[in-house]
PDB file of C-alpha atoms and ligand atoms in Angstrom:
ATOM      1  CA  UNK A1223      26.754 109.007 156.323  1.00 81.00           C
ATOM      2  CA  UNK A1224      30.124 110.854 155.241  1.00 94.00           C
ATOM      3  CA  UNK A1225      30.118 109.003 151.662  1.00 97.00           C
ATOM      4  CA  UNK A1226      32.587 111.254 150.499  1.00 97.00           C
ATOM      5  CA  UNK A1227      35.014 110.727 153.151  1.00 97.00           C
ATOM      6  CA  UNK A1228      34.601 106.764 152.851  1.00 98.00           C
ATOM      7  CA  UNK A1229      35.646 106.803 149.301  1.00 98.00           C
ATOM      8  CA  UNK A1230      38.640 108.757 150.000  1.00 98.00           C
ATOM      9  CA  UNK A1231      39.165 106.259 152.641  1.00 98.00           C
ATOM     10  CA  UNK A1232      38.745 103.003 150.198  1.00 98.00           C
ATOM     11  CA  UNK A1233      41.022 104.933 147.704  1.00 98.00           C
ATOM     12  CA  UNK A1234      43.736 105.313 149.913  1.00 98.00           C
ATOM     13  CA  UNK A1235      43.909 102.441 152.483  1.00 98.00           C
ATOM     14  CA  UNK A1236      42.434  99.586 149.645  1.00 98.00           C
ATOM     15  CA  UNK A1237      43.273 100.653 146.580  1.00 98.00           C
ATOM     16  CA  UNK A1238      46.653 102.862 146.607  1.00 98.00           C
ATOM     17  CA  UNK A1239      48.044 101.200 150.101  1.00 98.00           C
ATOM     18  CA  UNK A1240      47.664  97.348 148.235  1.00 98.00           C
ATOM     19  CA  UNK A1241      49.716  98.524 145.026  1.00 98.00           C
ATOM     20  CA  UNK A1242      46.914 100.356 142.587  1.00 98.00           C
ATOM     21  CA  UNK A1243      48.908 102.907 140.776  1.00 98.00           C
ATOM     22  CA  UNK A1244      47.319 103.903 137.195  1.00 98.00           C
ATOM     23  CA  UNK A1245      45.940 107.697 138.324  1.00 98.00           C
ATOM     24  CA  UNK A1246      43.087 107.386 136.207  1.00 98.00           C
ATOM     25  CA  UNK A1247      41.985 104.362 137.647  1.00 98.00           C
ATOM     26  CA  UNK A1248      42.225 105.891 141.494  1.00 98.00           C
ATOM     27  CA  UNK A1249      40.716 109.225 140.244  1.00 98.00           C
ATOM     28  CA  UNK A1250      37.471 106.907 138.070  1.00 98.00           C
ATOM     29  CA  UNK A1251      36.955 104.819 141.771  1.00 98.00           C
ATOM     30  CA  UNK A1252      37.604 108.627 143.686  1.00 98.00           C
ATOM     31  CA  UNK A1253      34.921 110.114 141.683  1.00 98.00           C
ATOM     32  CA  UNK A1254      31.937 107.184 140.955  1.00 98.00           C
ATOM     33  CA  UNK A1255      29.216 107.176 144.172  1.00 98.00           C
ATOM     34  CA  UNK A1256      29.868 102.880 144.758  1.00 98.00           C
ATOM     35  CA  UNK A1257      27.016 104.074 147.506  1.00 98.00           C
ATOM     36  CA  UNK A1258      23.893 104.649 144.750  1.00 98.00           C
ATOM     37  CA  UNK A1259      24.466 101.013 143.394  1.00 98.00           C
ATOM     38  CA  UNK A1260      23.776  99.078 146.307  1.00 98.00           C
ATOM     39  CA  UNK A1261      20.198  98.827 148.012  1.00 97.00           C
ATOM     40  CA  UNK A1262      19.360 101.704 150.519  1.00 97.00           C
ATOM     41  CA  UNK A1263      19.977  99.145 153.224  1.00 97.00           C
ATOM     42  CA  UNK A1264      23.546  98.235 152.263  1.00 98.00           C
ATOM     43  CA  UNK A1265      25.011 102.126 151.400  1.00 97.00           C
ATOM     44  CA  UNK A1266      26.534 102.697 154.531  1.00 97.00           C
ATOM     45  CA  UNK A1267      28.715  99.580 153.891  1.00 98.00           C
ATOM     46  CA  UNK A1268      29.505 100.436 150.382  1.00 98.00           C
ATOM     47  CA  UNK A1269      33.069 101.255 150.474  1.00 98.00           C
ATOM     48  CA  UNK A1270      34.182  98.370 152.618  1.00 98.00           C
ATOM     49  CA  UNK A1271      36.743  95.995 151.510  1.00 98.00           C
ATOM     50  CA  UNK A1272      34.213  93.567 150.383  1.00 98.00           C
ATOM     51  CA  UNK A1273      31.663  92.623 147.756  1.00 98.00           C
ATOM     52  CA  UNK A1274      27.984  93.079 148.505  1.00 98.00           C
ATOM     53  CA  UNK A1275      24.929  91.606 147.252  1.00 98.00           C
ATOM     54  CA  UNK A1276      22.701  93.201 144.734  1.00 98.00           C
ATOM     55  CA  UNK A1277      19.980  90.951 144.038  1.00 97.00           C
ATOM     56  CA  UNK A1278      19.252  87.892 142.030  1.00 97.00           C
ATOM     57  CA  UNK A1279      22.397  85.802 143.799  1.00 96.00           C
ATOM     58  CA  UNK A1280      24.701  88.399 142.103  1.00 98.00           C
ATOM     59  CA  UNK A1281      27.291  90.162 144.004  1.00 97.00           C
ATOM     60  CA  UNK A1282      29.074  93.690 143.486  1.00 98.00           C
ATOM     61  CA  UNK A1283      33.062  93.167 143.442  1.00 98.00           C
ATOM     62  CA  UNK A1284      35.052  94.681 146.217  1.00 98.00           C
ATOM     63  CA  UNK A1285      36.527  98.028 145.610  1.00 98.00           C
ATOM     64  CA  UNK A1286      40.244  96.235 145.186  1.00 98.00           C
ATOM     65  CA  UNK A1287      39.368  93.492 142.520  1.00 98.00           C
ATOM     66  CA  UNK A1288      37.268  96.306 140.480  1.00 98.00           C
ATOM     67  CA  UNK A1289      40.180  99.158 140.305  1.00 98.00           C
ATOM     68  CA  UNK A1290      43.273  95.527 140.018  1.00 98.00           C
ATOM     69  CA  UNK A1291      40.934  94.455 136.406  1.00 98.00           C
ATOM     70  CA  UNK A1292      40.308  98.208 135.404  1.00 99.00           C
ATOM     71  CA  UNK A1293      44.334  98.676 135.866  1.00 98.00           C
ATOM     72  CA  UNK A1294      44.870  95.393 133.761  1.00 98.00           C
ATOM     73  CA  UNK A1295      43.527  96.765 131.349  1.00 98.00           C
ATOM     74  CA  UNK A1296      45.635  99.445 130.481  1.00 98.00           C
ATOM     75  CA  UNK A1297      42.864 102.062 128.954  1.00 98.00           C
ATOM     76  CA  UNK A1298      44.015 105.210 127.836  1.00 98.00           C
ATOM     77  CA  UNK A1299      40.553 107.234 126.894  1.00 98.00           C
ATOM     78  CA  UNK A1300      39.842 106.347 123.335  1.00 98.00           C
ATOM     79  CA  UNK A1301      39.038 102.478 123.463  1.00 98.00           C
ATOM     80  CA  UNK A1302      36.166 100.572 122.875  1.00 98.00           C
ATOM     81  CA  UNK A1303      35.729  98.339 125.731  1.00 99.00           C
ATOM     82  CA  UNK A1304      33.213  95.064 126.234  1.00 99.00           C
ATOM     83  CA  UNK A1305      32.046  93.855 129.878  1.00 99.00           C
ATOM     84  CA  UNK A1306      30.388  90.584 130.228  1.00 98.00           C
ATOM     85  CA  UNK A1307      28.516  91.199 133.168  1.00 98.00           C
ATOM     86  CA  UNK A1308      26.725  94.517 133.604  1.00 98.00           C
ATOM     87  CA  UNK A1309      25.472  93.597 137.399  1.00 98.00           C
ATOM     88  CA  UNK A1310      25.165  97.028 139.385  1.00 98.00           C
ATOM     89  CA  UNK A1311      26.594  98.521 136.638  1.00 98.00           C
ATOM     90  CA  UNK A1312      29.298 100.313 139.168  1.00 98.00           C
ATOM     91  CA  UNK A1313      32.182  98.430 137.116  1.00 98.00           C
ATOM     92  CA  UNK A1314      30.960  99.867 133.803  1.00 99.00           C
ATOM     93  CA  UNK A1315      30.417 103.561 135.527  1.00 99.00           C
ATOM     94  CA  UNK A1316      34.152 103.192 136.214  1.00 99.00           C
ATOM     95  CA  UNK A1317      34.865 102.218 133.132  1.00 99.00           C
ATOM     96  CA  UNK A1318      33.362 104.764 131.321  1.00 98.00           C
ATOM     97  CA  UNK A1319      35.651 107.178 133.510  1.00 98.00           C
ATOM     98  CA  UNK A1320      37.928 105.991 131.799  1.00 98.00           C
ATOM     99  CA  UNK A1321      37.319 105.083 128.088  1.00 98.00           C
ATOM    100  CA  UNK A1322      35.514 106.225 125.040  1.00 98.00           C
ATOM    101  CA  UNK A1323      32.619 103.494 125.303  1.00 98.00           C
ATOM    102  CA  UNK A1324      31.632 100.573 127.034  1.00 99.00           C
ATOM    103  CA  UNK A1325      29.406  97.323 126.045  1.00 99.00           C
ATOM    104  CA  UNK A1326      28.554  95.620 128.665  1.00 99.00           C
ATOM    105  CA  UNK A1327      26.628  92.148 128.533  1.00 98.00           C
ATOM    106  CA  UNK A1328      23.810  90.986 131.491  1.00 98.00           C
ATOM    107  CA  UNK A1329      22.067  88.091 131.091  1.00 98.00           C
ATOM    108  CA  UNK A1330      19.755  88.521 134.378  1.00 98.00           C
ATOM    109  CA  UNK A1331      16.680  91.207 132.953  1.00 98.00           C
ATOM    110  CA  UNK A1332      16.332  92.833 136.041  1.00 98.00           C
ATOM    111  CA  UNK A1333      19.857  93.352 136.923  1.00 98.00           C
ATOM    112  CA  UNK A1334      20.165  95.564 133.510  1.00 98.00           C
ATOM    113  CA  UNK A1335      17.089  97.641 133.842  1.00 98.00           C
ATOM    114  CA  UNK A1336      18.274  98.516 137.447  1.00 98.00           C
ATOM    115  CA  UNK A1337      21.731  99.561 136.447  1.00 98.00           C
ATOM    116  CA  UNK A1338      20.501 101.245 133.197  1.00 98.00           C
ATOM    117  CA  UNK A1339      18.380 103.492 135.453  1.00 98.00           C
ATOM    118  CA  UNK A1340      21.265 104.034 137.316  1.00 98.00           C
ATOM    119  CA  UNK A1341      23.586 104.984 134.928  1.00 98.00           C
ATOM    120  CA  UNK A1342      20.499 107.281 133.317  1.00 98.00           C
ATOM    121  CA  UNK A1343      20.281 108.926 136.517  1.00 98.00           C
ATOM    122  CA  UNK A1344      24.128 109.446 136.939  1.00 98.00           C
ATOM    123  CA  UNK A1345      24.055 111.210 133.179  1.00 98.00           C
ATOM    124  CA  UNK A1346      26.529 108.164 131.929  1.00 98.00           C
ATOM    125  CA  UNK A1347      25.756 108.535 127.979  1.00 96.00           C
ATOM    126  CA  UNK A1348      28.943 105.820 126.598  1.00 98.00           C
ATOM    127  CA  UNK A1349      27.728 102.789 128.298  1.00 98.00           C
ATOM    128  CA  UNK A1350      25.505 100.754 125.914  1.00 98.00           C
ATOM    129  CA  UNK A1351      23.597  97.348 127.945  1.00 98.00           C
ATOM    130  CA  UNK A1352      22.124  94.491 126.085  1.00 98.00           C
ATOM    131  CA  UNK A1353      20.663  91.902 127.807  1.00 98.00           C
ATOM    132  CA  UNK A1354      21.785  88.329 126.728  1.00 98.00           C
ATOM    133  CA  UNK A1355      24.268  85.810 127.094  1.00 98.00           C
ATOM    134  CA  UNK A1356      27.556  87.424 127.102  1.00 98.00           C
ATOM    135  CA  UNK A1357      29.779  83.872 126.668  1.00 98.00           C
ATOM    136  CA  UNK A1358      28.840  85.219 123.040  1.00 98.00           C
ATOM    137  CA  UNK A1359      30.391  88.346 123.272  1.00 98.00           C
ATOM    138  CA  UNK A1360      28.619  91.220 121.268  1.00 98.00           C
ATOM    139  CA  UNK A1361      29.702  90.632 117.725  1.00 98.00           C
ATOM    140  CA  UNK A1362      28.115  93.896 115.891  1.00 98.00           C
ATOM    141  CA  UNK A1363      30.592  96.208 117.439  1.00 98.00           C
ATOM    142  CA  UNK A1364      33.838  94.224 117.852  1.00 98.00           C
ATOM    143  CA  UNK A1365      36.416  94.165 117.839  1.00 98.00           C
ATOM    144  CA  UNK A1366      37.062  95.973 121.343  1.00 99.00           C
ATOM    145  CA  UNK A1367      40.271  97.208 122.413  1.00 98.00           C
ATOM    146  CA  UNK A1368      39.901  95.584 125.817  1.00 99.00           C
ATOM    147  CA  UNK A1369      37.138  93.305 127.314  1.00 99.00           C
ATOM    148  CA  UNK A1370      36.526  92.623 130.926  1.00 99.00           C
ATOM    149  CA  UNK A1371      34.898  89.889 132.251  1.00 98.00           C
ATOM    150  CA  UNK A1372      33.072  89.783 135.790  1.00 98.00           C
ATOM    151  CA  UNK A1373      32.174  86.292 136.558  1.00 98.00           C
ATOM    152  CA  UNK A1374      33.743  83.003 136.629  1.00 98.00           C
ATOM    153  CA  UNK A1375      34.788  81.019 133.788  1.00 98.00           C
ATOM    154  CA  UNK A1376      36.066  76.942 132.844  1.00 97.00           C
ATOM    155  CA  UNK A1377      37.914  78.974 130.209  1.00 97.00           C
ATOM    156  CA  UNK A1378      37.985  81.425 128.264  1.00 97.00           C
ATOM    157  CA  UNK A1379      35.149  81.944 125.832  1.00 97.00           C
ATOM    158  CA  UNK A1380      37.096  81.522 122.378  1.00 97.00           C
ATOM    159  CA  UNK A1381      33.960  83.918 121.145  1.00 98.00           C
ATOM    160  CA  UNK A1382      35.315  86.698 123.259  1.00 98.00           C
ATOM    161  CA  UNK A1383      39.317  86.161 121.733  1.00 98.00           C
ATOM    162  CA  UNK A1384      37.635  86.661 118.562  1.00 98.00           C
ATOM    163  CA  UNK A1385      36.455  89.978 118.832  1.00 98.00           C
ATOM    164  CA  UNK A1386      39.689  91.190 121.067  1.00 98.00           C
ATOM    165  CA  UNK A1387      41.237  93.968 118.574  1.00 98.00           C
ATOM    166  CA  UNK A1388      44.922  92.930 117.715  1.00 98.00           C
ATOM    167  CA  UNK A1389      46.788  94.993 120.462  1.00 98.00           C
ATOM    168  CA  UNK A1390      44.022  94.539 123.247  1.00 98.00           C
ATOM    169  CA  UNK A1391      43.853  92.903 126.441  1.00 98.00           C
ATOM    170  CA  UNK A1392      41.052  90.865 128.832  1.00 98.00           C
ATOM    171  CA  UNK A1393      41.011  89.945 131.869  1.00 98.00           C
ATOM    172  CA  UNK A1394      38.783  87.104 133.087  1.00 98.00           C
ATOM    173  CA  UNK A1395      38.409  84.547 135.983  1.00 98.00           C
ATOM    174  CA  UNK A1396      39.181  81.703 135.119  1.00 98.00           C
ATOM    175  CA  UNK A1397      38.857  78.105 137.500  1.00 98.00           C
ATOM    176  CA  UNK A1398      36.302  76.070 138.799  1.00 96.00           C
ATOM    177  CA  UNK A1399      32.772  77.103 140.690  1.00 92.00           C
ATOM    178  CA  UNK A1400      34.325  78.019 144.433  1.00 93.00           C
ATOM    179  CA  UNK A1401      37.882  79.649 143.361  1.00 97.00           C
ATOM    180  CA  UNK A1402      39.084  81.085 140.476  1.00 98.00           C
ATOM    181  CA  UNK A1403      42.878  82.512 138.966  1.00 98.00           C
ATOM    182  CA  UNK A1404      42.605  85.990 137.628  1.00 98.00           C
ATOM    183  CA  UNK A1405      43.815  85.609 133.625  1.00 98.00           C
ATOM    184  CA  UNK A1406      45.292  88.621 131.764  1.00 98.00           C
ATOM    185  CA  UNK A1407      45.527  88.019 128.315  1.00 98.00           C
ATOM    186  CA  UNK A1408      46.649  89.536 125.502  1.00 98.00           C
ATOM    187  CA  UNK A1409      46.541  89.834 121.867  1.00 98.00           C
ATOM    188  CA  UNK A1410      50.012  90.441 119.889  1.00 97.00           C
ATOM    189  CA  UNK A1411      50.399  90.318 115.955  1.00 97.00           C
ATOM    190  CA  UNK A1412      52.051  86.963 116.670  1.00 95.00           C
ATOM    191  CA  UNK A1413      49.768  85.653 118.632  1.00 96.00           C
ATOM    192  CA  UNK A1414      48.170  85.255 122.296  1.00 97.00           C
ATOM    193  CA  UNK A1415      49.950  85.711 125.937  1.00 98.00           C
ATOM    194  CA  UNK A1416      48.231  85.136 129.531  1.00 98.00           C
ATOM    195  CA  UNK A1417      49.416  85.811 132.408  1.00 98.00           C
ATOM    196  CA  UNK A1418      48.137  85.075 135.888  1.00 98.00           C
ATOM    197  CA  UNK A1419      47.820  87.944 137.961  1.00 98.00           C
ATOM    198  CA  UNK A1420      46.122  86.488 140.984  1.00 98.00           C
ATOM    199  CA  UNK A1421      43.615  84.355 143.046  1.00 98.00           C
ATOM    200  CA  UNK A1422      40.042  85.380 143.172  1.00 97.00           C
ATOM    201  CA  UNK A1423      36.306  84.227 143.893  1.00 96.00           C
ATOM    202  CA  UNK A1424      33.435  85.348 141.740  1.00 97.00           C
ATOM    203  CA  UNK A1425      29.816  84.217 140.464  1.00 97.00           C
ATOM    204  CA  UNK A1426      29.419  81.954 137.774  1.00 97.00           C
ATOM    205  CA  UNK A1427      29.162  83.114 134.371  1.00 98.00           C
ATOM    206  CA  UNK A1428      26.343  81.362 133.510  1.00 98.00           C
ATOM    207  CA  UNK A1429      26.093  80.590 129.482  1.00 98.00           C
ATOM    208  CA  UNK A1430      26.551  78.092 126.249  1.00 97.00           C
ATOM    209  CA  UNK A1431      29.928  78.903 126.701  1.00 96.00           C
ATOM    210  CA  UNK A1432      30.121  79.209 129.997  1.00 97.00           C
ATOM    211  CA  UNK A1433      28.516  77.003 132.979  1.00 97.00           C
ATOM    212  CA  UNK A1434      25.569  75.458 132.896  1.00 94.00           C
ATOM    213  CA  UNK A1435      23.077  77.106 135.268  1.00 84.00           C
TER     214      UNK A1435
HETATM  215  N1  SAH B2200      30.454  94.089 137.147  1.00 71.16           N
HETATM  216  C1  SAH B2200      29.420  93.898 138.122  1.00 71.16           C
HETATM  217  C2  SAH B2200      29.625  92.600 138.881  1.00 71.16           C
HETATM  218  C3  SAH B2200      28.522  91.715 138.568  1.00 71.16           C
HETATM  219  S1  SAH B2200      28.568  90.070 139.200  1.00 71.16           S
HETATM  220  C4  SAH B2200      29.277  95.067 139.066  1.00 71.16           C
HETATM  221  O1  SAH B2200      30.115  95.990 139.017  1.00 71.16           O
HETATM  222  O2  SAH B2200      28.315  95.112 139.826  1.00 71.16           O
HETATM  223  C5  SAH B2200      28.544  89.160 137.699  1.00 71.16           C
HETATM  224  C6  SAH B2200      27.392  89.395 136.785  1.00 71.16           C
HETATM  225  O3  SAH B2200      27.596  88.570 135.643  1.00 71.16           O
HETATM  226  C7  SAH B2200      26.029  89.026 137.357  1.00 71.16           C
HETATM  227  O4  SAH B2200      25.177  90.118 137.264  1.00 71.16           O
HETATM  228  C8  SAH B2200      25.580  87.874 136.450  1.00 71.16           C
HETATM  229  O5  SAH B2200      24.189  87.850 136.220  1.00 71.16           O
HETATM  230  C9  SAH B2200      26.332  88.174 135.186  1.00 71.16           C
HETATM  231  N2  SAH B2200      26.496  87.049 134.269  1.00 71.16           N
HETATM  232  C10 SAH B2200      26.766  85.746 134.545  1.00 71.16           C
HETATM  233  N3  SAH B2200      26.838  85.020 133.414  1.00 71.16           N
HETATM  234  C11 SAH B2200      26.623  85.879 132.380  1.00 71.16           C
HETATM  235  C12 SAH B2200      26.574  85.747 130.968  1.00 71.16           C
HETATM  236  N4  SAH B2200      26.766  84.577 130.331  1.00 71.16           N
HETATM  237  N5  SAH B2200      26.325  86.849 130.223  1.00 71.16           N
HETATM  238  C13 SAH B2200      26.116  88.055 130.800  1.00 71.16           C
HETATM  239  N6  SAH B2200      26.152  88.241 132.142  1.00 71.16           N
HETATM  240  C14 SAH B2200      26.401  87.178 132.925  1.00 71.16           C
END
């Protein structure tokens, strides 16, 4: 398999030829091997235009939805960023492309001690993973300049406003178990915007502030 050649592929035909324009963000997805956080069986279709499965009913996001949140969020290189929803971890690799650290939030055990390994392996040393229910958010180091959320949500976890920095932005899924709107929201001195970026269909983010399992 040509891995490198795929990626270059996905960049340009999925992510640049459907409107993805923040450099950064197309040089993070150029650069991260998507290919070493699937299973062995499933690399040769890692840069398809599709999620993929990675255990435990969880799913890795297609290349486009990863690098359309990553762009939302407007990161510059010196923010403190929270993901609920470590998974693969491929989303937080990219990620910390791209900013000064990442907390990300996995509730499933396994899930996080696979893509901890991963990220050990791939020398990624600003991605911090705690295992727990991430409808909480991770209070001890907010507030975060920008959080990310990679599962499905009623609404938005008012936990996870609260420890937005003033001047930061999320983006979450937001809608019911089989379809979902893709919220941007923002934090101004004044208050709170959203805006709705698009239609989308993720997991359930499974929580006390979330769904019930
Ligand atoms: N960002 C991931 C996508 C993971 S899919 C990647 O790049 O691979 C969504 C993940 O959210 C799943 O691993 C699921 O277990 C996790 N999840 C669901 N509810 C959660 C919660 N309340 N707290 C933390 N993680 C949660």
């Amino acid at each position: 398999m040509d891995y490198e050649s795929d990626k270059k592929i996905m960049v340009e035909e999925q992510l640049i030829g459907r409107g993805i324009r923040d450099r950064r963000v197309l040089d993070a997805m150029g650069k991260v091997p998507r290919h070493l956080f699937v299973e062995e069986a499933l690399r040769s279709r890692a840069y398809g235009d599709h999620p993929l499965p990675i255990g435990e009913k969880q799913t890795i996001s297609q290349p486009y939805m990863v690098a359309l949140m990553t762009e939302s969020l407007e990161l510059k290189g010196d923010e403190k960023v929270l993901e609920i929803g470590t998974g693969s971890g491929y989303q937080s690799a990219v990620l910390a492309e791209l900013c000064e650290k990442v907390y990300s939030v996995e509730r499933i055990k396994s899930l996080a001690v696979k893509a901890r390994d991963r990220l050990d392996s791939l020398g990624y040393l600003n991605i911090a993973i705690k295992i727990f229910d991430g409808t909480y958010g991770w209070i001890e180091h907010a507030p975060y300049d920008a959080i990310i959320v990679t599962a499905g949500a009623p609404d938005i976890p008012k936990s996870l406003i609260d420890q937005l920095a003033v001047g930061g932005r999320m983006v979450i899924p937001i809608g019911d178990e089989f379809s979902q709107t893709l919220v941007k929201l923002e934090k101004g001195r004044d208050g709170i915007t959203t805006t709705n970026i698009c239609g989308c269909v993720f997991v359930k983010l499974v929580g006390n502030h979330g769904w019930k399992e």
